[in-house]
mmCIF file of C-alpha atoms in Angstrom:
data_model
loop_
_atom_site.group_PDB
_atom_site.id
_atom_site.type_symbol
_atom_site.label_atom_id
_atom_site.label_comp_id
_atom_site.label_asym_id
_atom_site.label_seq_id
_atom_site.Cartn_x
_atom_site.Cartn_y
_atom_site.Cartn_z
ATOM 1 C CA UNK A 773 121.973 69.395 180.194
ATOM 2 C CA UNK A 774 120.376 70.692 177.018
ATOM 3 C CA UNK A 775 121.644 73.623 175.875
ATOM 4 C CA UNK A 776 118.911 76.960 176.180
ATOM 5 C CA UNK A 777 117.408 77.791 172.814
ATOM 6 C CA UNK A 778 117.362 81.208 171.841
ATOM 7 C CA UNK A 779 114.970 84.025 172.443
ATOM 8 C CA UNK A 780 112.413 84.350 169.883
ATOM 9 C CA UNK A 781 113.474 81.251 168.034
ATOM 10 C CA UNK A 782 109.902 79.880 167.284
ATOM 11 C CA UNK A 783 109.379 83.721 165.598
ATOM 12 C CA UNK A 784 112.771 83.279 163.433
ATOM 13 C CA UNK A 785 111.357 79.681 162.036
ATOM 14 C CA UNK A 786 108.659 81.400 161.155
ATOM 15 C CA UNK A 787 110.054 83.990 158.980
ATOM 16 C CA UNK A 788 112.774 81.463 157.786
ATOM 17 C CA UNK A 789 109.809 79.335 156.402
ATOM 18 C CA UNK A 790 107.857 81.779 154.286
ATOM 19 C CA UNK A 791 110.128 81.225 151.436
ATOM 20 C CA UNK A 792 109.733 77.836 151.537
ATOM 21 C CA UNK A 793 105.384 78.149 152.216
ATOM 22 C CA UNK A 794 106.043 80.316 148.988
ATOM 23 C CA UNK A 795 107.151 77.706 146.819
ATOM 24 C CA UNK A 796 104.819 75.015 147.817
ATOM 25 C CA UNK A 797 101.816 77.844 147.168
ATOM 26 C CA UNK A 798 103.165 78.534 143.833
ATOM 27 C CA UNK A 799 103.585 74.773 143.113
ATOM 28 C CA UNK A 800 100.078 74.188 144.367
ATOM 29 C CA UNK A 801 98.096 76.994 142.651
ATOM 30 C CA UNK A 802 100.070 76.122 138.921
ATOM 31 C CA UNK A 803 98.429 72.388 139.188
ATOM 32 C CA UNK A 804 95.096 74.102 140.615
ATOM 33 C CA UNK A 805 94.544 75.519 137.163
ATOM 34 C CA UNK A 806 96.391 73.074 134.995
ATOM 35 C CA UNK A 807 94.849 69.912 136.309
ATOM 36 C CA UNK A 808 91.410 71.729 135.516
ATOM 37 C CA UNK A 809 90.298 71.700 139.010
ATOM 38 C CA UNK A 810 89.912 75.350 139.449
ATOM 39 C CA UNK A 811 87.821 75.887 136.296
ATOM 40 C CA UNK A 812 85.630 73.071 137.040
ATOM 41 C CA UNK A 813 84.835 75.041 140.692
ATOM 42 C CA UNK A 814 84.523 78.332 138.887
ATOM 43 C CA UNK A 815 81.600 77.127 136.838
ATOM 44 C CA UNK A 816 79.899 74.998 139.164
ATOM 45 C CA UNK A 817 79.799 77.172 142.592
ATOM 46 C CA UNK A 818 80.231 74.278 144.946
ATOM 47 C CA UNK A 819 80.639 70.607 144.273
ATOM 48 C CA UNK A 820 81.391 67.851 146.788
ATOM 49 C CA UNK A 821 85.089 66.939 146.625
ATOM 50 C CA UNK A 822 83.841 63.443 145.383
ATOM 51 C CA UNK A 823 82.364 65.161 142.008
ATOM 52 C CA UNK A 824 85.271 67.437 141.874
ATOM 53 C CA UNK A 825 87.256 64.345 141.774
ATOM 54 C CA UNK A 826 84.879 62.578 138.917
ATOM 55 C CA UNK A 827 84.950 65.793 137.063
ATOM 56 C CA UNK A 828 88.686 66.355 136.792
ATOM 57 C CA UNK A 829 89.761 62.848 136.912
ATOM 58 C CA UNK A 830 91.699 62.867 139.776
ATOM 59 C CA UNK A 831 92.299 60.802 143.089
ATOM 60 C CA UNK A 832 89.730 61.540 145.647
ATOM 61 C CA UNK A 833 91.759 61.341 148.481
ATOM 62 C CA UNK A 834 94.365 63.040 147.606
ATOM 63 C CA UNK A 835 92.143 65.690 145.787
ATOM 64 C CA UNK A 836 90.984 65.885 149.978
ATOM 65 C CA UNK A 837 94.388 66.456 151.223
ATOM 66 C CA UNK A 838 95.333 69.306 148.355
ATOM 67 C CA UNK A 839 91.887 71.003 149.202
ATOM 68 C CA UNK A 840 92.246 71.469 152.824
ATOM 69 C CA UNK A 841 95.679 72.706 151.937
ATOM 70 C CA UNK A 842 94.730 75.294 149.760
ATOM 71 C CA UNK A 843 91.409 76.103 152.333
ATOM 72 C CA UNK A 844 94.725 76.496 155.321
ATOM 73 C CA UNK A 845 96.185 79.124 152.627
ATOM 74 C CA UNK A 846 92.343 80.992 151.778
ATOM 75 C CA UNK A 847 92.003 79.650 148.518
ATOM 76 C CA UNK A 848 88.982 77.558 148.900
ATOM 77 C CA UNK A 849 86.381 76.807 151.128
ATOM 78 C CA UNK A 850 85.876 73.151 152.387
ATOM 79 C CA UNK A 851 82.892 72.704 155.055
ATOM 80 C CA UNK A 852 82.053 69.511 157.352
ATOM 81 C CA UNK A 853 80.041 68.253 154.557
ATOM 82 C CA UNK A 854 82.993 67.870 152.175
ATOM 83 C CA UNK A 855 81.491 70.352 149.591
ATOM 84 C CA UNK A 856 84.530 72.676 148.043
ATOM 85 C CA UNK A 857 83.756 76.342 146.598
ATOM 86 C CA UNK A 858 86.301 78.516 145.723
ATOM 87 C CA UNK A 859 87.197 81.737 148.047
ATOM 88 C CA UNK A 860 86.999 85.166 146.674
ATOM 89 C CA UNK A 861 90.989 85.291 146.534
ATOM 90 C CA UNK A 862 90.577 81.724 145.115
ATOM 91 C CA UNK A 863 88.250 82.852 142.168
ATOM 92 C CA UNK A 864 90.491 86.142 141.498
ATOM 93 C CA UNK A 865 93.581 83.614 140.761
ATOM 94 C CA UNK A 866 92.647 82.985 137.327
ATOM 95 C CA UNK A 867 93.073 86.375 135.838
ATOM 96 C CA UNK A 868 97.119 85.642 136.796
ATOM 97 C CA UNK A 869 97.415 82.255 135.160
ATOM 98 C CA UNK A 870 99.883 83.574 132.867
ATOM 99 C CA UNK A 871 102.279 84.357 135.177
ATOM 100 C CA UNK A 872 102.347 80.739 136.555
ATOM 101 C CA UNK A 873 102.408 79.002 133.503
ATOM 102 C CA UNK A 874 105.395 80.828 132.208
ATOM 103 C CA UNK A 875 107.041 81.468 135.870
ATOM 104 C CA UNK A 876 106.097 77.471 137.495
ATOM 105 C CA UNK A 877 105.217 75.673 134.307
ATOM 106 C CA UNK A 878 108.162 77.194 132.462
ATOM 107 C CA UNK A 879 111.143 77.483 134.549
ATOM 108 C CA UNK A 880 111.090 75.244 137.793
ATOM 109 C CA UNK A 881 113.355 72.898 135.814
ATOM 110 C CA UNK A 882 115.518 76.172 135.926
ATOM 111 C CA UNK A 883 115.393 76.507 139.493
ATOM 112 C CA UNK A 884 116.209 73.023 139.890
ATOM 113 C CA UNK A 885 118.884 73.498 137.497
ATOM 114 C CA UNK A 886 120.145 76.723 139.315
ATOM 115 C CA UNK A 887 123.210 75.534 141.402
ATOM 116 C CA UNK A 888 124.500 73.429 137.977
ATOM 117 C CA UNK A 889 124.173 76.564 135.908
ATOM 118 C CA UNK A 890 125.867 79.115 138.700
ATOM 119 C CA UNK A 891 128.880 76.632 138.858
ATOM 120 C CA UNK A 892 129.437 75.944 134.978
ATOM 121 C CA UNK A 893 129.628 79.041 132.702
ATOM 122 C CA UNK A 894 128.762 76.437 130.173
ATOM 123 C CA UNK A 895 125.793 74.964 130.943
ATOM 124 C CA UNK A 896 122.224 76.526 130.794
ATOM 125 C CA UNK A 897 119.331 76.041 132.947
ATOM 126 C CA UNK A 898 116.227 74.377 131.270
ATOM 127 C CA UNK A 899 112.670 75.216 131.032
ATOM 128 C CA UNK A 900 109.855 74.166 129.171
ATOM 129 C CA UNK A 901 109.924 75.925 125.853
ATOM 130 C CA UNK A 902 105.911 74.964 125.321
ATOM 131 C CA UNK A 903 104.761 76.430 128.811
ATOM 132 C CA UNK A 904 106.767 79.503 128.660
ATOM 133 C CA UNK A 905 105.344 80.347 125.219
ATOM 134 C CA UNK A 906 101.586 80.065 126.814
ATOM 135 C CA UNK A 907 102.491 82.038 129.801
ATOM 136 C CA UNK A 908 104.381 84.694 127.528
ATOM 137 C CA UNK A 909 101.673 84.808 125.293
ATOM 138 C CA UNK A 910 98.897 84.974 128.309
ATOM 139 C CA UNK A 911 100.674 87.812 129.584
ATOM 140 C CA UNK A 912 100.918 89.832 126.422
ATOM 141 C CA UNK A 913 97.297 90.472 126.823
ATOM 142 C CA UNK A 914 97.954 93.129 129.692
ATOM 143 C CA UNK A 915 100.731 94.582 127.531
ATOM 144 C CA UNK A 916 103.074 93.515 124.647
ATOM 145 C CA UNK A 917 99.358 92.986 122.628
ATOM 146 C CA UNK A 918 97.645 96.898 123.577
ATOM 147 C CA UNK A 919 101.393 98.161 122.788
ATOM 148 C CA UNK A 920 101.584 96.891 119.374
ATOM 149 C CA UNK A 921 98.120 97.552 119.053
ATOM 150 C CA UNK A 922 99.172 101.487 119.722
ATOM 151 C CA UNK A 923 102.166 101.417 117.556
ATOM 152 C CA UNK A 924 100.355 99.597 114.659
ATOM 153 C CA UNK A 925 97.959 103.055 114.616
ATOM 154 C CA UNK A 926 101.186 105.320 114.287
ATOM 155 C CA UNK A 927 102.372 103.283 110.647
ATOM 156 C CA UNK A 928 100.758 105.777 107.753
ATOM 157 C CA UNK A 929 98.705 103.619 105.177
ATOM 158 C CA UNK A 930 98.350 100.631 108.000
ATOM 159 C CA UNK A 931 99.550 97.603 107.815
ATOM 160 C CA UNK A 932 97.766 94.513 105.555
ATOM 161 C CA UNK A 933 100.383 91.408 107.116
ATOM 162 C CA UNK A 934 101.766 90.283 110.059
ATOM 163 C CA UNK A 935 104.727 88.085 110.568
ATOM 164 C CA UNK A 936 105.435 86.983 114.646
ATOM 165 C CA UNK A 937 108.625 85.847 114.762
ATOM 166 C CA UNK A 938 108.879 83.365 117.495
ATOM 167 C CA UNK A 939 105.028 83.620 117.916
ATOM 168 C CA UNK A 940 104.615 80.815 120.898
ATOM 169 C CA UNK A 941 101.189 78.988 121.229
ATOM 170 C CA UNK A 942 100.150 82.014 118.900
ATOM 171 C CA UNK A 943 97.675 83.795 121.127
ATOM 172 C CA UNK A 944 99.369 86.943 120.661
ATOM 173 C CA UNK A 945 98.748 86.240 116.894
ATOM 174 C CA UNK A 946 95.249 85.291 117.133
ATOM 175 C CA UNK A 947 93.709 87.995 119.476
ATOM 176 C CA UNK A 948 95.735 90.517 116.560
ATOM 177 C CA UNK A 949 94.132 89.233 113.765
ATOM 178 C CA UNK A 950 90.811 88.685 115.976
ATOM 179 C CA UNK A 951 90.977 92.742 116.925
ATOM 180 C CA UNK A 952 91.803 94.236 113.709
ATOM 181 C CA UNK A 953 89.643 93.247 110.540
ATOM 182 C CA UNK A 954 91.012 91.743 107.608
ATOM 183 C CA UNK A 955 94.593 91.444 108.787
ATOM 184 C CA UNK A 956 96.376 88.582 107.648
ATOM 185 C CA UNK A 957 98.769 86.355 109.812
ATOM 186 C CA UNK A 958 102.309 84.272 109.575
ATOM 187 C CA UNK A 959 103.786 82.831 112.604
ATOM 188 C CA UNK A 960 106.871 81.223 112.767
ATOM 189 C CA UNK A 961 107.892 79.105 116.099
ATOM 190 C CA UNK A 962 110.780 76.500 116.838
ATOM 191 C CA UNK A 963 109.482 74.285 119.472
ATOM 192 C CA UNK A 964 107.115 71.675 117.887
ATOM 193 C CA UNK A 965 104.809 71.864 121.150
ATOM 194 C CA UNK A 966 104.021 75.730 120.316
ATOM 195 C CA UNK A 967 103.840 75.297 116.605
ATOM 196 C CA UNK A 968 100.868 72.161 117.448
ATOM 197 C CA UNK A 969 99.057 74.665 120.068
ATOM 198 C CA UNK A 970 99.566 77.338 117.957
ATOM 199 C CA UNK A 971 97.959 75.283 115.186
ATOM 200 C CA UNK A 972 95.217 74.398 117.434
ATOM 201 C CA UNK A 973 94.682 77.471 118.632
ATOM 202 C CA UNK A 974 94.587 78.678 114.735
ATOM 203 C CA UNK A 975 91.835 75.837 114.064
ATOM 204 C CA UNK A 976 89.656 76.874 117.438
ATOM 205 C CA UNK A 977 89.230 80.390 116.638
ATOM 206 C CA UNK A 978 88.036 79.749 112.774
ATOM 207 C CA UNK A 979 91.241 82.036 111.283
ATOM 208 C CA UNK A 980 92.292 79.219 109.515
ATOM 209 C CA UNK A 981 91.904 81.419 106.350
ATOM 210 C CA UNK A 982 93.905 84.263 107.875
ATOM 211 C CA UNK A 983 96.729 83.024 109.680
ATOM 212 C CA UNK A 984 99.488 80.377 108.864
ATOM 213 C CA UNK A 985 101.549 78.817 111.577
ATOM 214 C CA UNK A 986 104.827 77.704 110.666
ATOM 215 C CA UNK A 987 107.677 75.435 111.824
ATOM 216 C CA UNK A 988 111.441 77.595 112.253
ATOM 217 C CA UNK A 989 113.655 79.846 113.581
ATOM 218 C CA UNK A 990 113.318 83.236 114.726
ATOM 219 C CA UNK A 991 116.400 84.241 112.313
ATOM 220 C CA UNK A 992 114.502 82.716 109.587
ATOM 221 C CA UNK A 993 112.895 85.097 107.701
ATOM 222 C CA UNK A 994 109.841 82.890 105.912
ATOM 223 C CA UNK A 995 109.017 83.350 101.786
ATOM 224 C CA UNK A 996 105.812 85.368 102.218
ATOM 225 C CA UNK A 997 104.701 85.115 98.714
ATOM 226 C CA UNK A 998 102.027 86.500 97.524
ATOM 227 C CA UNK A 999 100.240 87.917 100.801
ATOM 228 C CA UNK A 1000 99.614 91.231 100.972
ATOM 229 C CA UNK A 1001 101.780 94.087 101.925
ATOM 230 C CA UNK A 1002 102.446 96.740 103.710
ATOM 231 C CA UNK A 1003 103.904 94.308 106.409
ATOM 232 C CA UNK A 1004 105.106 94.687 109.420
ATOM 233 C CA UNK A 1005 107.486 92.095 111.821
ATOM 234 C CA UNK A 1006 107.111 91.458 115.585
ATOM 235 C CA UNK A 1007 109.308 90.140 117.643
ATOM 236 C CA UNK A 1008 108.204 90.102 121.159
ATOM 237 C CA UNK A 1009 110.718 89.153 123.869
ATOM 238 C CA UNK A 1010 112.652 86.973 120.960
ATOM 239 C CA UNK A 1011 115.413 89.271 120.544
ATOM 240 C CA UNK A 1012 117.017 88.039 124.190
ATOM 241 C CA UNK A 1013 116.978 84.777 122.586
ATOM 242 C CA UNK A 1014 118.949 85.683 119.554
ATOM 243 C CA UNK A 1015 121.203 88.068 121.494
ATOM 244 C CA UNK A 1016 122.409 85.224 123.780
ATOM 245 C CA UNK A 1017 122.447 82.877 121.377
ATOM 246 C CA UNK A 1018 124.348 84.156 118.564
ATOM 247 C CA UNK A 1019 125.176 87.797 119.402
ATOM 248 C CA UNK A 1020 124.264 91.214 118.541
ATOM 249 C CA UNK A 1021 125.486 90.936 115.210
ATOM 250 C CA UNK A 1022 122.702 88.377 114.135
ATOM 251 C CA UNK A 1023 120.041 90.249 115.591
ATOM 252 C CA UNK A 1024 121.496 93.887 113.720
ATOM 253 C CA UNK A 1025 121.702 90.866 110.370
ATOM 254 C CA UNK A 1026 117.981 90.039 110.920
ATOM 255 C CA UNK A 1027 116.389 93.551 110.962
ATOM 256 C CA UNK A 1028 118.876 94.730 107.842
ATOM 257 C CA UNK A 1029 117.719 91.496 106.268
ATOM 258 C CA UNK A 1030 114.044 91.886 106.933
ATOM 259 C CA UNK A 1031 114.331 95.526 105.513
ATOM 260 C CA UNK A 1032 116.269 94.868 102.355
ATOM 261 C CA UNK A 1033 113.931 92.349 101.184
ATOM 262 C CA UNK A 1034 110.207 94.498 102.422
ATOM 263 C CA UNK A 1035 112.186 98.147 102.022
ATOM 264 C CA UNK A 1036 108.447 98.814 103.045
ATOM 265 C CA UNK A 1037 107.848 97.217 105.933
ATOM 266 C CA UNK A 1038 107.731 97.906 109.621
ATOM 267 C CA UNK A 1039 108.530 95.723 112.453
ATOM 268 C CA UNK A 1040 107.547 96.275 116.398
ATOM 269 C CA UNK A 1041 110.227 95.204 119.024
ATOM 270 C CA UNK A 1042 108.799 94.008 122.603
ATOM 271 C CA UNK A 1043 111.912 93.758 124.888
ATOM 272 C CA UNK A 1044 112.201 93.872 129.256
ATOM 273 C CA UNK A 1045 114.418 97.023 130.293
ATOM 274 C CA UNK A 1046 117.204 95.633 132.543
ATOM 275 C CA UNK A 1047 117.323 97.338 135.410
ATOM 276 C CA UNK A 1048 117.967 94.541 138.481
ATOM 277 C CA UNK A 1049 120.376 97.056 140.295
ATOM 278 C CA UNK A 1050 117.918 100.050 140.628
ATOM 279 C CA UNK A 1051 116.104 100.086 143.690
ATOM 280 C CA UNK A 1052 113.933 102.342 142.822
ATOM 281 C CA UNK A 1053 112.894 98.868 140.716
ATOM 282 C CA UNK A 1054 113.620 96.569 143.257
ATOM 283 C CA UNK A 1055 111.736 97.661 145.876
ATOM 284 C CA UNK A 1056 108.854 98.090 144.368
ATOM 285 C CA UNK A 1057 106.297 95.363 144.992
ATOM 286 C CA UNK A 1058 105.816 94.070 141.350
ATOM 287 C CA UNK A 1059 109.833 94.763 140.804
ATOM 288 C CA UNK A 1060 110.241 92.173 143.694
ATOM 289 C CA UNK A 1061 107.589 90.027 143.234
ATOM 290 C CA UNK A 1062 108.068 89.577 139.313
ATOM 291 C CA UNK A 1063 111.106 91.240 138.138
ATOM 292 C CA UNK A 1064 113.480 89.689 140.060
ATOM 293 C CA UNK A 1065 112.685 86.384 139.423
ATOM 294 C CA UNK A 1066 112.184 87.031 135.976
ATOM 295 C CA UNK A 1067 115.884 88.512 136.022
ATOM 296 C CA UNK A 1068 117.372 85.642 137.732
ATOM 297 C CA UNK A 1069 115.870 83.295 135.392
ATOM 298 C CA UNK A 1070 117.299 85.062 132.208
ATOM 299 C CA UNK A 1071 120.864 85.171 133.693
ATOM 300 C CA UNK A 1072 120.992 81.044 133.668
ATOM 301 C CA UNK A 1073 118.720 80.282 130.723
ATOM 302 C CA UNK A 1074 119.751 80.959 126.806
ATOM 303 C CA UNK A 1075 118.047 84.488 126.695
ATOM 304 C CA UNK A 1076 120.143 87.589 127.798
ATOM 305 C CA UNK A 1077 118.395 90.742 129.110
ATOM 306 C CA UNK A 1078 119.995 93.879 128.287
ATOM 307 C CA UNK A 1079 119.064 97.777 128.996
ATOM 308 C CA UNK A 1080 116.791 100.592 127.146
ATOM 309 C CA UNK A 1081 119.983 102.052 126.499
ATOM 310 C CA UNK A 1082 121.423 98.899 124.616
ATOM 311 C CA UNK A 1083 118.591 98.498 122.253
ATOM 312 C CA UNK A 1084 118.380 101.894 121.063
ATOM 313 C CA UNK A 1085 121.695 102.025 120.191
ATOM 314 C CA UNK A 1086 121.610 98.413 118.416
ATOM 315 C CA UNK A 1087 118.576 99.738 116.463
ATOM 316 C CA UNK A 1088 120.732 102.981 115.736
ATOM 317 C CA UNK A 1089 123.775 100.663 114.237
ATOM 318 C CA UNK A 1090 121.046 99.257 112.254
ATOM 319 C CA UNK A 1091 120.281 102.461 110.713
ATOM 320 C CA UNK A 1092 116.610 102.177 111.701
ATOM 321 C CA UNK A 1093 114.027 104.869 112.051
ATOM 322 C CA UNK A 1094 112.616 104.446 115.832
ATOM 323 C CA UNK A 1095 109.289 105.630 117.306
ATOM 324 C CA UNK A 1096 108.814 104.952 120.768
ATOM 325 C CA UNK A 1097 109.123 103.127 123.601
ATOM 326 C CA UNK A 1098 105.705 102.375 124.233
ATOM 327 C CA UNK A 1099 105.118 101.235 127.849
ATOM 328 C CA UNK A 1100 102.095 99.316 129.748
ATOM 329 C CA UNK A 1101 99.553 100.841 131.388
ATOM 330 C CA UNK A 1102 100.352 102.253 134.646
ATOM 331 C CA UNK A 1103 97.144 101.168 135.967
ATOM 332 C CA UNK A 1104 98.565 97.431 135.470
ATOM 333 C CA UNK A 1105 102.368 97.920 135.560
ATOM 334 C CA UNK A 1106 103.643 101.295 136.274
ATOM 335 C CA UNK A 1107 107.397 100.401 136.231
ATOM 336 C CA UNK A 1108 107.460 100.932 132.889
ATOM 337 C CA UNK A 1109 110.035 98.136 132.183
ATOM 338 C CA UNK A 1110 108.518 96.772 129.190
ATOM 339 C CA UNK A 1111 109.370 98.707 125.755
ATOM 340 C CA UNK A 1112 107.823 98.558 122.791
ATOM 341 C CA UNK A 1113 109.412 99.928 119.207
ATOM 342 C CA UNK A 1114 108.190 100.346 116.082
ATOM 343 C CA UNK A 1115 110.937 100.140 113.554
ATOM 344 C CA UNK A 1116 111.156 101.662 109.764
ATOM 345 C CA UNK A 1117 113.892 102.049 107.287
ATOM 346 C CA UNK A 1118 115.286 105.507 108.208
ATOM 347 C CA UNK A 1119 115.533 108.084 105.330
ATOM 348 C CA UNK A 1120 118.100 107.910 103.420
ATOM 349 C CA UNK A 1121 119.299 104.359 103.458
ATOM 350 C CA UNK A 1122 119.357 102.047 100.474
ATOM 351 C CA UNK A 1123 115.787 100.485 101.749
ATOM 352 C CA UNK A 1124 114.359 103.886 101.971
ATOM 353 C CA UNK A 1125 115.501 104.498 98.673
ATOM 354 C CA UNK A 1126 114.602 101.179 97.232
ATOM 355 C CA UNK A 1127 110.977 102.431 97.845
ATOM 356 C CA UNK A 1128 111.232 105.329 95.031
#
């Protein structure tokens, strides 16, 4: 005789699968958008899935089978007829594109990585270098790109030059340049996937003129030559990088460095406040919904995440002037978890005195 199956079993799958319905949404929305599927819908209203299929290059059949998928979950609308139109939910997706190319296009290599990099202190999760540096760069819209915009206001005289270290696919860069007139641009990126989109990017936008992409490392400071100063550095979620990489002494070398040759200069830190034990965080819906993840992923991958507290002091044993932290908007992100510095030789140092 079979043995009796518990009360309220059918409830308990139920709950035990939403983690997994999660991560086959998430897969499914990330190829939505990359495979060019979703913008295709957005301009045309409604389409048969047929066209769709023409459109994007893409099986029809299975095109069918994805679509009625995503119509189960409310993202589109698929009728009798087999015409497709997006759902109000399934038009609003876009705006958050970022956060699936850097979270899904970036690091589900990490994820698959994960039980590799828990067991072996040695060995780091991967992730797509070229995809994270879209999504990162996507993102900074809604708040690395108004902070520095904010802090850029508080340097007296301006600033003529910027240098992104570790600039991505360089839409940080670009929409910079693009807001304030006349200000030149150097980035500098590792991964030869960024520096080509970057490049691209660079080419699309007409700034050709204005802003030069370049191949290296973040610890690299680049010969600037004869472009114009007052300068000022940004390194925007790069520091982790360094930090994890090759310690806090390297990253204390790079801003003394960067000062003693531009005594002049400024230079704008974007870093994540690492706070994964505060539950005044974690319970939060964005804390849980983004943060967490985001945490995880840092702990197994070659970037280390450290507290408010930690990079003040760092900038302190640098002997650096600091104004800020700048936060986001609360309206978009009212955790308050990413900071924003601005950096200047402090008075009395041998770069502040180099300027007299």
């Amino acid at each position: 005789m079979a043995d009796a199956l518990p009360d309220g079993l059918e409830d308990k799958l139920v709950s035990a699968l939403q983690p997994i319905r999660g991560f086959v949404l998430a897969q499914s929305l990330y190829q939505f958008l990359e495979t060019g599927a979703h913008e295709v819908l957005a301009s045309a209203g409604t389409l048969t899935v047929a066209r769709l299929a023409r459109s994007c290059d893409l099986d029809e059949d299975r095109l069918r089978g994805f679509l009625q998928y995503l119509s189960n979950e409310d993202f589109v609308e698929l009728t009798a007829e087999d015409e497709v139109t997006l759902s109000a939910k399934g038009a609003e997706i876009a705006v958050f594109r970022p956060w699936y190319t850097l979270l899904v296009g970036g690091y589900t290599g990490a994820m698959v990585d994960l039980g590799r990099a828990l067991a072996d202190r040695g060995v780091y999760a991967s992730r797509d270098a070229a995809q994270v540096g879209v999504g990162s760069c996507g993102i900074s819209r809604f708040d690395a790109l108004p902070m520095a915009e904010r802090l850029l206001e508080r340097i007296p005289g301006g600033v003529r030059t910027v240098v992104d270290l570790g600039c991505g696919d360089g839409r940080y860069l670009v929409e910079l340049c693009e807001r304030i007139p006349g200000l030149r641009g150097v980035g500098v990126e590792l991964g030869e996937q960024s520096v080509a989109n970057a490049r691209k990017l660079v080419r699309e936008r007409d700034l050709t003129d204005r802003i030069d992409i370049r191949m290296g490392t973040a610890t690299e400071l680049p010969d600037l030559g004869d472009l114009p100063e007052p300068l000022c550095f940004i390194t925007a979620f790069v520091l982790q990088e360094i930090l994890e990489q090759a310690g806090r002494e390297a990253i204390v070398d790079l801003l003394t460095r960067g000062f003693q040759r531009h005594p002049d200069a400024s230079w704008i830190v974007v870093e994540v406040d690492h706070r994964p034990a505060d539950e005044k965080v974690m319970l939060h819906g964005l804390g849980l919904g983004y943060y967490n993840p985001y945490y995880l992923i840092h702990h197994i991958t070659r970037q280390q995440l450290e507290t408010r507290q930690f990079w003040e002091d760092l900038f302190a044993e640098a002997g650096l002037h600091v104004t800020g932290p700048e936060t986001p908007d609360a309206a978009y992100d009212s955790l308050g978890l990413k900071l924003a510095y601005l950096l200047r030789a402090a008075p009395g140092t041998p770069e502040q005195a180099a300027r007299t």
